[in-house]
């Protein structure tokens, strides 16, 4: 079995330098995260607030944390003081709450708009219509303490590569629509976060700027701790 360091360098050698790698460390213990850190990795993703808070205090302060899982509005205040990016913003209510808490914390928080691109109903995210509507009503411009940096999406979990590619293409087209219509003068709106262990190569080919990889770095997660 190859080491965490080897896995990271293997992935990095196969993607353009401009694409950033989020090492998804959910369910993984602090010592494994430290192993990746010692190999030079600084950007990590977690999907649960409780787990993130417990781990971050055990780890170096210069780690950049991305939240990639559904965030409940009552937990926003716990992550806003330190989080580098919230990739999983899936409602205007949540975005408004992040803006409010970021104001209290004296920060501007980087966010991505999560868009529902998969066939599975279970995956969360906005529809493009919801975002267009929010854009037209001027919502994005009113949020002074959030920095909307782009979009995020999760493709359907399937071996059908045509389907997966189609979903990545769709996410990219959503990014372009939003940029052209609402963020044309916003230099921060540049990110398309798509691609996981099983599909990141396709994602990169379709224009991903951030890939989020867990099992290919740390090994398979067991069923019980998968979510
Ligand atoms: C778990 C997770 C990943 C990483 O999944 P792998 O298949 O282990 O690479 C990426 N993005 C999100 C939102 C996740 O929850």
PDB file of C-alpha atoms and ligand atoms in Angstrom:
ATOM      1  CA  UNK A   1       0.000   0.000   0.000  1.00  0.00           C
ATOM      2  CA  UNK A   2       1.347   3.434  -0.866  1.00  0.00           C
ATOM      3  CA  UNK A   3       1.736   6.173   1.724  1.00  0.00           C
ATOM      4  CA  UNK A   4      -0.371   9.289   2.143  1.00  0.00           C
ATOM      5  CA  UNK A   5       2.563  11.356   0.872  1.00  0.00           C
ATOM      6  CA  UNK A   6       2.890   9.200  -2.240  1.00  0.00           C
ATOM      7  CA  UNK A   7      -0.824   9.355  -2.903  1.00  0.00           C
ATOM      8  CA  UNK A   8      -0.807  13.152  -2.728  1.00  0.00           C
ATOM      9  CA  UNK A   9       2.176  13.536  -5.000  1.00  0.00           C
ATOM     10  CA  UNK A  10       0.669  11.010  -7.420  1.00  0.00           C
ATOM     11  CA  UNK A  11      -2.535  13.018  -7.704  1.00  0.00           C
ATOM     12  CA  UNK A  12      -0.713  16.341  -7.956  1.00  0.00           C
ATOM     13  CA  UNK A  13       1.564  15.126 -10.728  1.00  0.00           C
ATOM     14  CA  UNK A  14      -1.495  14.305 -12.839  1.00  0.00           C
ATOM     15  CA  UNK A  15      -3.301  17.649 -12.608  1.00  0.00           C
ATOM     16  CA  UNK A  16      -2.396  21.149 -13.783  1.00  0.00           C
ATOM     17  CA  UNK A  17      -0.693  23.368 -11.193  1.00  0.00           C
ATOM     18  CA  UNK A  18      -3.613  25.773 -11.340  1.00  0.00           C
ATOM     19  CA  UNK A  19      -6.009  23.162  -9.912  1.00  0.00           C
ATOM     20  CA  UNK A  20      -6.073  23.074  -6.117  1.00  0.00           C
ATOM     21  CA  UNK A  21      -6.330  19.840  -4.167  1.00  0.00           C
ATOM     22  CA  UNK A  22      -8.520  19.676  -1.073  1.00  0.00           C
ATOM     23  CA  UNK A  23      -7.521  16.623   0.968  1.00  0.00           C
ATOM     24  CA  UNK A  24     -10.837  15.378   2.344  1.00  0.00           C
ATOM     25  CA  UNK A  25     -10.011  14.161   5.826  1.00  0.00           C
ATOM     26  CA  UNK A  26     -13.502  13.378   7.139  1.00  0.00           C
ATOM     27  CA  UNK A  27     -13.537  10.314   9.418  1.00  0.00           C
ATOM     28  CA  UNK A  28      -9.710  10.340   9.466  1.00  0.00           C
ATOM     29  CA  UNK A  29      -7.724  10.777  12.688  1.00  0.00           C
ATOM     30  CA  UNK A  30      -5.475  13.764  13.349  1.00  0.00           C
ATOM     31  CA  UNK A  31      -2.269  11.739  12.962  1.00  0.00           C
ATOM     32  CA  UNK A  32      -3.156  10.910   9.343  1.00  0.00           C
ATOM     33  CA  UNK A  33      -3.911  14.556   8.636  1.00  0.00           C
ATOM     34  CA  UNK A  34      -0.532  15.412  10.125  1.00  0.00           C
ATOM     35  CA  UNK A  35       1.093  12.913   7.810  1.00  0.00           C
ATOM     36  CA  UNK A  36      -0.411  14.749   4.837  1.00  0.00           C
ATOM     37  CA  UNK A  37       0.587  18.074   6.390  1.00  0.00           C
ATOM     38  CA  UNK A  38       4.182  16.885   6.725  1.00  0.00           C
ATOM     39  CA  UNK A  39       4.084  15.998   3.033  1.00  0.00           C
ATOM     40  CA  UNK A  40       3.299  19.668   2.321  1.00  0.00           C
ATOM     41  CA  UNK A  41      -0.496  19.534   2.089  1.00  0.00           C
ATOM     42  CA  UNK A  42      -2.134  22.598   3.673  1.00  0.00           C
ATOM     43  CA  UNK A  43      -5.691  22.484   2.366  1.00  0.00           C
ATOM     44  CA  UNK A  44      -8.124  20.044   3.995  1.00  0.00           C
ATOM     45  CA  UNK A  45     -11.861  19.432   3.737  1.00  0.00           C
ATOM     46  CA  UNK A  46     -14.274  18.246   6.407  1.00  0.00           C
ATOM     47  CA  UNK A  47     -18.014  17.711   6.136  1.00  0.00           C
ATOM     48  CA  UNK A  48     -19.106  17.817   9.769  1.00  0.00           C
ATOM     49  CA  UNK A  49     -18.775  20.803  12.073  1.00  0.00           C
ATOM     50  CA  UNK A  50     -18.407  18.807  15.283  1.00  0.00           C
ATOM     51  CA  UNK A  51     -15.644  16.666  13.843  1.00  0.00           C
ATOM     52  CA  UNK A  52     -13.863  19.647  12.330  1.00  0.00           C
ATOM     53  CA  UNK A  53     -13.882  21.575  15.617  1.00  0.00           C
ATOM     54  CA  UNK A  54     -12.509  18.599  17.523  1.00  0.00           C
ATOM     55  CA  UNK A  55      -9.697  17.986  15.061  1.00  0.00           C
ATOM     56  CA  UNK A  56      -8.575  21.482  14.263  1.00  0.00           C
ATOM     57  CA  UNK A  57      -7.393  22.135  17.816  1.00  0.00           C
ATOM     58  CA  UNK A  58      -5.081  19.120  17.600  1.00  0.00           C
ATOM     59  CA  UNK A  59      -3.472  20.286  14.369  1.00  0.00           C
ATOM     60  CA  UNK A  60      -1.187  23.060  13.078  1.00  0.00           C
ATOM     61  CA  UNK A  61      -2.745  26.521  12.879  1.00  0.00           C
ATOM     62  CA  UNK A  62      -1.673  27.108   9.301  1.00  0.00           C
ATOM     63  CA  UNK A  63      -3.987  24.440   7.916  1.00  0.00           C
ATOM     64  CA  UNK A  64      -6.645  25.896   5.638  1.00  0.00           C
ATOM     65  CA  UNK A  65     -10.000  24.265   6.264  1.00  0.00           C
ATOM     66  CA  UNK A  66     -12.791  24.017   3.708  1.00  0.00           C
ATOM     67  CA  UNK A  67     -16.226  22.955   4.904  1.00  0.00           C
ATOM     68  CA  UNK A  68     -17.707  20.657   2.246  1.00  0.00           C
ATOM     69  CA  UNK A  69     -20.789  19.195   3.965  1.00  0.00           C
ATOM     70  CA  UNK A  70     -24.245  20.541   4.691  1.00  0.00           C
ATOM     71  CA  UNK A  71     -24.085  23.306   7.297  1.00  0.00           C
ATOM     72  CA  UNK A  72     -26.974  23.913   9.674  1.00  0.00           C
ATOM     73  CA  UNK A  73     -27.670  27.567  10.325  1.00  0.00           C
ATOM     74  CA  UNK A  74     -27.315  27.119  14.100  1.00  0.00           C
ATOM     75  CA  UNK A  75     -23.729  25.910  13.607  1.00  0.00           C
ATOM     76  CA  UNK A  76     -22.555  28.762  11.392  1.00  0.00           C
ATOM     77  CA  UNK A  77     -21.170  30.717  14.348  1.00  0.00           C
ATOM     78  CA  UNK A  78     -18.740  27.931  15.245  1.00  0.00           C
ATOM     79  CA  UNK A  79     -16.996  27.802  11.872  1.00  0.00           C
ATOM     80  CA  UNK A  80     -17.076  31.420  10.740  1.00  0.00           C
ATOM     81  CA  UNK A  81     -14.192  32.586  12.988  1.00  0.00           C
ATOM     82  CA  UNK A  82     -11.593  30.331  11.337  1.00  0.00           C
ATOM     83  CA  UNK A  83     -12.897  28.663   8.180  1.00  0.00           C
ATOM     84  CA  UNK A  84     -11.048  29.380   4.914  1.00  0.00           C
ATOM     85  CA  UNK A  85     -13.999  28.535   2.697  1.00  0.00           C
ATOM     86  CA  UNK A  86     -17.525  27.189   3.034  1.00  0.00           C
ATOM     87  CA  UNK A  87     -17.994  25.218  -0.186  1.00  0.00           C
ATOM     88  CA  UNK A  88     -21.412  23.850   0.654  1.00  0.00           C
ATOM     89  CA  UNK A  89     -23.701  26.895   0.770  1.00  0.00           C
ATOM     90  CA  UNK A  90     -27.028  25.444  -0.342  1.00  0.00           C
ATOM     91  CA  UNK A  91     -29.631  28.057   0.607  1.00  0.00           C
ATOM     92  CA  UNK A  92     -30.011  31.834   0.686  1.00  0.00           C
ATOM     93  CA  UNK A  93     -31.008  31.541   4.341  1.00  0.00           C
ATOM     94  CA  UNK A  94     -27.631  29.929   5.080  1.00  0.00           C
ATOM     95  CA  UNK A  95     -25.765  32.510   3.021  1.00  0.00           C
ATOM     96  CA  UNK A  96     -27.533  35.301   4.922  1.00  0.00           C
ATOM     97  CA  UNK A  97     -26.672  33.677   8.243  1.00  0.00           C
ATOM     98  CA  UNK A  98     -23.004  33.325   7.266  1.00  0.00           C
ATOM     99  CA  UNK A  99     -22.987  37.001   6.305  1.00  0.00           C
ATOM    100  CA  UNK A 100     -24.445  37.969   9.662  1.00  0.00           C
ATOM    101  CA  UNK A 101     -22.054  35.849  11.741  1.00  0.00           C
ATOM    102  CA  UNK A 102     -19.064  36.892   9.645  1.00  0.00           C
ATOM    103  CA  UNK A 103     -19.953  40.507  10.399  1.00  0.00           C
ATOM    104  CA  UNK A 104     -19.944  39.761  14.128  1.00  0.00           C
ATOM    105  CA  UNK A 105     -16.603  37.979  13.814  1.00  0.00           C
ATOM    106  CA  UNK A 106     -15.124  40.850  11.822  1.00  0.00           C
ATOM    107  CA  UNK A 107     -14.327  38.614   8.869  1.00  0.00           C
ATOM    108  CA  UNK A 108     -15.250  38.226   5.229  1.00  0.00           C
ATOM    109  CA  UNK A 109     -15.908  34.535   4.622  1.00  0.00           C
ATOM    110  CA  UNK A 110     -15.236  32.822   1.301  1.00  0.00           C
ATOM    111  CA  UNK A 111     -18.181  30.787   0.049  1.00  0.00           C
ATOM    112  CA  UNK A 112     -19.122  28.622  -2.897  1.00  0.00           C
ATOM    113  CA  UNK A 113     -22.688  28.149  -4.085  1.00  0.00           C
ATOM    114  CA  UNK A 114     -23.423  24.425  -4.108  1.00  0.00           C
ATOM    115  CA  UNK A 115     -25.498  23.470  -7.120  1.00  0.00           C
ATOM    116  CA  UNK A 116     -27.497  20.277  -7.433  1.00  0.00           C
ATOM    117  CA  UNK A 117     -26.106  18.537 -10.508  1.00  0.00           C
ATOM    118  CA  UNK A 118     -26.627  14.834  -9.692  1.00  0.00           C
ATOM    119  CA  UNK A 119     -29.552  12.567 -10.430  1.00  0.00           C
ATOM    120  CA  UNK A 120     -29.792  11.569  -6.770  1.00  0.00           C
ATOM    121  CA  UNK A 121     -32.392  13.590  -4.897  1.00  0.00           C
ATOM    122  CA  UNK A 122     -30.417  13.101  -1.690  1.00  0.00           C
ATOM    123  CA  UNK A 123     -27.606  15.423  -2.722  1.00  0.00           C
ATOM    124  CA  UNK A 124     -28.215  19.011  -1.779  1.00  0.00           C
ATOM    125  CA  UNK A 125     -27.702  22.256  -3.605  1.00  0.00           C
ATOM    126  CA  UNK A 126     -29.391  25.116  -5.402  1.00  0.00           C
ATOM    127  CA  UNK A 127     -31.035  24.885  -8.799  1.00  0.00           C
ATOM    128  CA  UNK A 128     -29.736  27.370 -11.330  1.00  0.00           C
ATOM    129  CA  UNK A 129     -33.210  28.966 -11.361  1.00  0.00           C
ATOM    130  CA  UNK A 130     -33.029  29.660  -7.631  1.00  0.00           C
ATOM    131  CA  UNK A 131     -29.650  31.321  -8.069  1.00  0.00           C
ATOM    132  CA  UNK A 132     -30.763  33.357 -11.071  1.00  0.00           C
ATOM    133  CA  UNK A 133     -33.734  34.564  -9.078  1.00  0.00           C
ATOM    134  CA  UNK A 134     -31.520  35.509  -6.113  1.00  0.00           C
ATOM    135  CA  UNK A 135     -29.149  37.286  -8.486  1.00  0.00           C
ATOM    136  CA  UNK A 136     -31.937  39.276 -10.129  1.00  0.00           C
ATOM    137  CA  UNK A 137     -33.304  40.407  -6.803  1.00  0.00           C
ATOM    138  CA  UNK A 138     -29.867  41.754  -5.904  1.00  0.00           C
ATOM    139  CA  UNK A 139     -29.236  39.393  -3.007  1.00  0.00           C
ATOM    140  CA  UNK A 140     -25.572  38.692  -3.761  1.00  0.00           C
ATOM    141  CA  UNK A 141     -24.621  42.345  -3.769  1.00  0.00           C
ATOM    142  CA  UNK A 142     -26.172  42.945  -0.351  1.00  0.00           C
ATOM    143  CA  UNK A 143     -23.966  40.499   1.523  1.00  0.00           C
ATOM    144  CA  UNK A 144     -20.935  42.493   2.591  1.00  0.00           C
ATOM    145  CA  UNK A 145     -19.285  39.869   4.748  1.00  0.00           C
ATOM    146  CA  UNK A 146     -19.306  36.984   2.317  1.00  0.00           C
ATOM    147  CA  UNK A 147     -17.070  36.588  -0.646  1.00  0.00           C
ATOM    148  CA  UNK A 148     -18.839  34.431  -3.227  1.00  0.00           C
ATOM    149  CA  UNK A 149     -15.950  32.713  -5.015  1.00  0.00           C
ATOM    150  CA  UNK A 150     -17.789  30.388  -7.394  1.00  0.00           C
ATOM    151  CA  UNK A 151     -19.699  27.116  -7.452  1.00  0.00           C
ATOM    152  CA  UNK A 152     -19.424  23.569  -6.117  1.00  0.00           C
ATOM    153  CA  UNK A 153     -21.135  20.359  -7.141  1.00  0.00           C
ATOM    154  CA  UNK A 154     -21.165  16.604  -6.672  1.00  0.00           C
ATOM    155  CA  UNK A 155     -21.809  14.343  -9.632  1.00  0.00           C
ATOM    156  CA  UNK A 156     -23.981  11.248  -9.529  1.00  0.00           C
ATOM    157  CA  UNK A 157     -22.258   8.221  -7.998  1.00  0.00           C
ATOM    158  CA  UNK A 158     -22.159   6.038 -11.115  1.00  0.00           C
ATOM    159  CA  UNK A 159     -19.769   4.249 -13.452  1.00  0.00           C
ATOM    160  CA  UNK A 160     -21.482   5.972 -16.373  1.00  0.00           C
ATOM    161  CA  UNK A 161     -18.735   8.400 -17.372  1.00  0.00           C
ATOM    162  CA  UNK A 162     -20.912  10.092 -19.994  1.00  0.00           C
ATOM    163  CA  UNK A 163     -23.405  10.981 -17.284  1.00  0.00           C
ATOM    164  CA  UNK A 164     -20.683  12.290 -14.954  1.00  0.00           C
ATOM    165  CA  UNK A 165     -19.132  14.413 -17.687  1.00  0.00           C
ATOM    166  CA  UNK A 166     -22.524  15.805 -18.606  1.00  0.00           C
ATOM    167  CA  UNK A 167     -23.041  16.902 -14.993  1.00  0.00           C
ATOM    168  CA  UNK A 168     -19.614  18.551 -14.800  1.00  0.00           C
ATOM    169  CA  UNK A 169     -20.289  20.374 -18.072  1.00  0.00           C
ATOM    170  CA  UNK A 170     -23.584  21.537 -16.627  1.00  0.00           C
ATOM    171  CA  UNK A 171     -21.893  22.867 -13.477  1.00  0.00           C
ATOM    172  CA  UNK A 172     -19.403  24.738 -15.591  1.00  0.00           C
ATOM    173  CA  UNK A 173     -22.201  26.265 -17.642  1.00  0.00           C
ATOM    174  CA  UNK A 174     -23.937  27.346 -14.417  1.00  0.00           C
ATOM    175  CA  UNK A 175     -20.686  29.000 -13.317  1.00  0.00           C
ATOM    176  CA  UNK A 176     -20.484  30.883 -16.615  1.00  0.00           C
ATOM    177  CA  UNK A 177     -24.108  32.009 -16.499  1.00  0.00           C
ATOM    178  CA  UNK A 178     -23.733  33.325 -12.958  1.00  0.00           C
ATOM    179  CA  UNK A 179     -20.421  35.010 -13.715  1.00  0.00           C
ATOM    180  CA  UNK A 180     -21.747  36.710 -16.824  1.00  0.00           C
ATOM    181  CA  UNK A 181     -25.058  37.775 -15.306  1.00  0.00           C
ATOM    182  CA  UNK A 182     -24.153  38.698 -11.732  1.00  0.00           C
ATOM    183  CA  UNK A 183     -20.408  38.570 -11.056  1.00  0.00           C
ATOM    184  CA  UNK A 184     -18.905  40.033 -14.217  1.00  0.00           C
ATOM    185  CA  UNK A 185     -17.085  42.750 -12.276  1.00  0.00           C
ATOM    186  CA  UNK A 186     -16.223  40.533  -9.311  1.00  0.00           C
ATOM    187  CA  UNK A 187     -12.662  39.276  -9.573  1.00  0.00           C
ATOM    188  CA  UNK A 188     -13.217  36.766  -6.773  1.00  0.00           C
ATOM    189  CA  UNK A 189     -15.744  34.723  -8.711  1.00  0.00           C
ATOM    190  CA  UNK A 190     -13.325  32.200 -10.242  1.00  0.00           C
ATOM    191  CA  UNK A 191     -13.790  28.781  -8.653  1.00  0.00           C
ATOM    192  CA  UNK A 192     -15.456  25.602  -9.866  1.00  0.00           C
ATOM    193  CA  UNK A 193     -15.112  22.916  -7.186  1.00  0.00           C
ATOM    194  CA  UNK A 194     -15.855  19.531  -8.746  1.00  0.00           C
ATOM    195  CA  UNK A 195     -14.233  16.121  -8.855  1.00  0.00           C
ATOM    196  CA  UNK A 196     -13.692  13.444  -6.198  1.00  0.00           C
ATOM    197  CA  UNK A 197     -11.583  10.272  -6.035  1.00  0.00           C
ATOM    198  CA  UNK A 198     -13.566   8.419  -8.682  1.00  0.00           C
ATOM    199  CA  UNK A 199     -14.103  11.205 -11.191  1.00  0.00           C
ATOM    200  CA  UNK A 200     -11.578  14.001 -10.701  1.00  0.00           C
ATOM    201  CA  UNK A 201      -9.827  13.449 -14.024  1.00  0.00           C
ATOM    202  CA  UNK A 202     -13.060  14.155 -15.886  1.00  0.00           C
ATOM    203  CA  UNK A 203     -13.725  17.136 -13.655  1.00  0.00           C
ATOM    204  CA  UNK A 204     -10.328  18.636 -14.429  1.00  0.00           C
ATOM    205  CA  UNK A 205     -10.916  18.136 -18.145  1.00  0.00           C
ATOM    206  CA  UNK A 206     -14.239  19.933 -17.794  1.00  0.00           C
ATOM    207  CA  UNK A 207     -12.693  22.962 -16.104  1.00  0.00           C
ATOM    208  CA  UNK A 208     -12.513  22.238 -12.393  1.00  0.00           C
ATOM    209  CA  UNK A 209     -10.334  24.605 -10.333  1.00  0.00           C
ATOM    210  CA  UNK A 210     -10.694  22.746  -7.010  1.00  0.00           C
ATOM    211  CA  UNK A 211     -10.827  18.964  -6.594  1.00  0.00           C
ATOM    212  CA  UNK A 212     -11.866  17.321  -3.321  1.00  0.00           C
ATOM    213  CA  UNK A 213     -10.209  13.972  -2.735  1.00  0.00           C
ATOM    214  CA  UNK A 214     -10.536  11.663   0.252  1.00  0.00           C
ATOM    215  CA  UNK A 215     -10.242   7.929  -0.304  1.00  0.00           C
ATOM    216  CA  UNK A 216      -7.541   8.151  -2.947  1.00  0.00           C
ATOM    217  CA  UNK A 217      -5.318   9.886  -0.379  1.00  0.00           C
ATOM    218  CA  UNK A 218      -6.287   8.245   2.903  1.00  0.00           C
ATOM    219  CA  UNK A 219      -7.740   4.916   1.735  1.00  0.00           C
ATOM    220  CA  UNK A 220     -11.329   3.697   1.605  1.00  0.00           C
ATOM    221  CA  UNK A 221     -13.656   4.782   4.383  1.00  0.00           C
ATOM    222  CA  UNK A 222     -15.672   2.025   6.041  1.00  0.00           C
ATOM    223  CA  UNK A 223     -19.445   2.042   5.538  1.00  0.00           C
ATOM    224  CA  UNK A 224     -20.253   3.187   9.060  1.00  0.00           C
ATOM    225  CA  UNK A 225     -18.074   6.273   8.874  1.00  0.00           C
ATOM    226  CA  UNK A 226     -18.738   7.123   5.266  1.00  0.00           C
ATOM    227  CA  UNK A 227     -21.215   9.959   5.799  1.00  0.00           C
TER     228      UNK A 227
HETATM  229  C1  LIG B   1     -16.455  12.741   1.011  1.00  0.00           C
HETATM  230  C2  LIG B   1     -16.522  13.861   0.050  1.00  0.00           C
HETATM  231  C3  LIG B   1     -15.537  14.013  -0.946  1.00  0.00           C
HETATM  232  C4  LIG B   1     -14.379  13.036  -1.149  1.00  0.00           C
HETATM  233  O1  LIG B   1     -14.840  11.778  -1.542  1.00  0.00           O
HETATM  234  P1  LIG B   1     -13.817  10.640  -2.043  1.00  0.00           P
HETATM  235  O2  LIG B   1     -14.640   9.822  -2.956  1.00  0.00           O
HETATM  236  O3  LIG B   1     -13.378   9.912  -0.827  1.00  0.00           O
HETATM  237  O4  LIG B   1     -12.690  11.306  -2.735  1.00  0.00           O
HETATM  238  C5  LIG B   1     -15.620  15.113  -1.789  1.00  0.00           C
HETATM  239  N1  LIG B   1     -16.622  16.014  -1.665  1.00  0.00           N
HETATM  240  C6  LIG B   1     -17.581  15.909  -0.730  1.00  0.00           C
HETATM  241  C7  LIG B   1     -18.636  16.947  -0.657  1.00  0.00           C
HETATM  242  C8  LIG B   1     -17.566  14.833   0.153  1.00  0.00           C
HETATM  243  O5  LIG B   1     -18.522  14.734   1.080  1.00  0.00           O
END
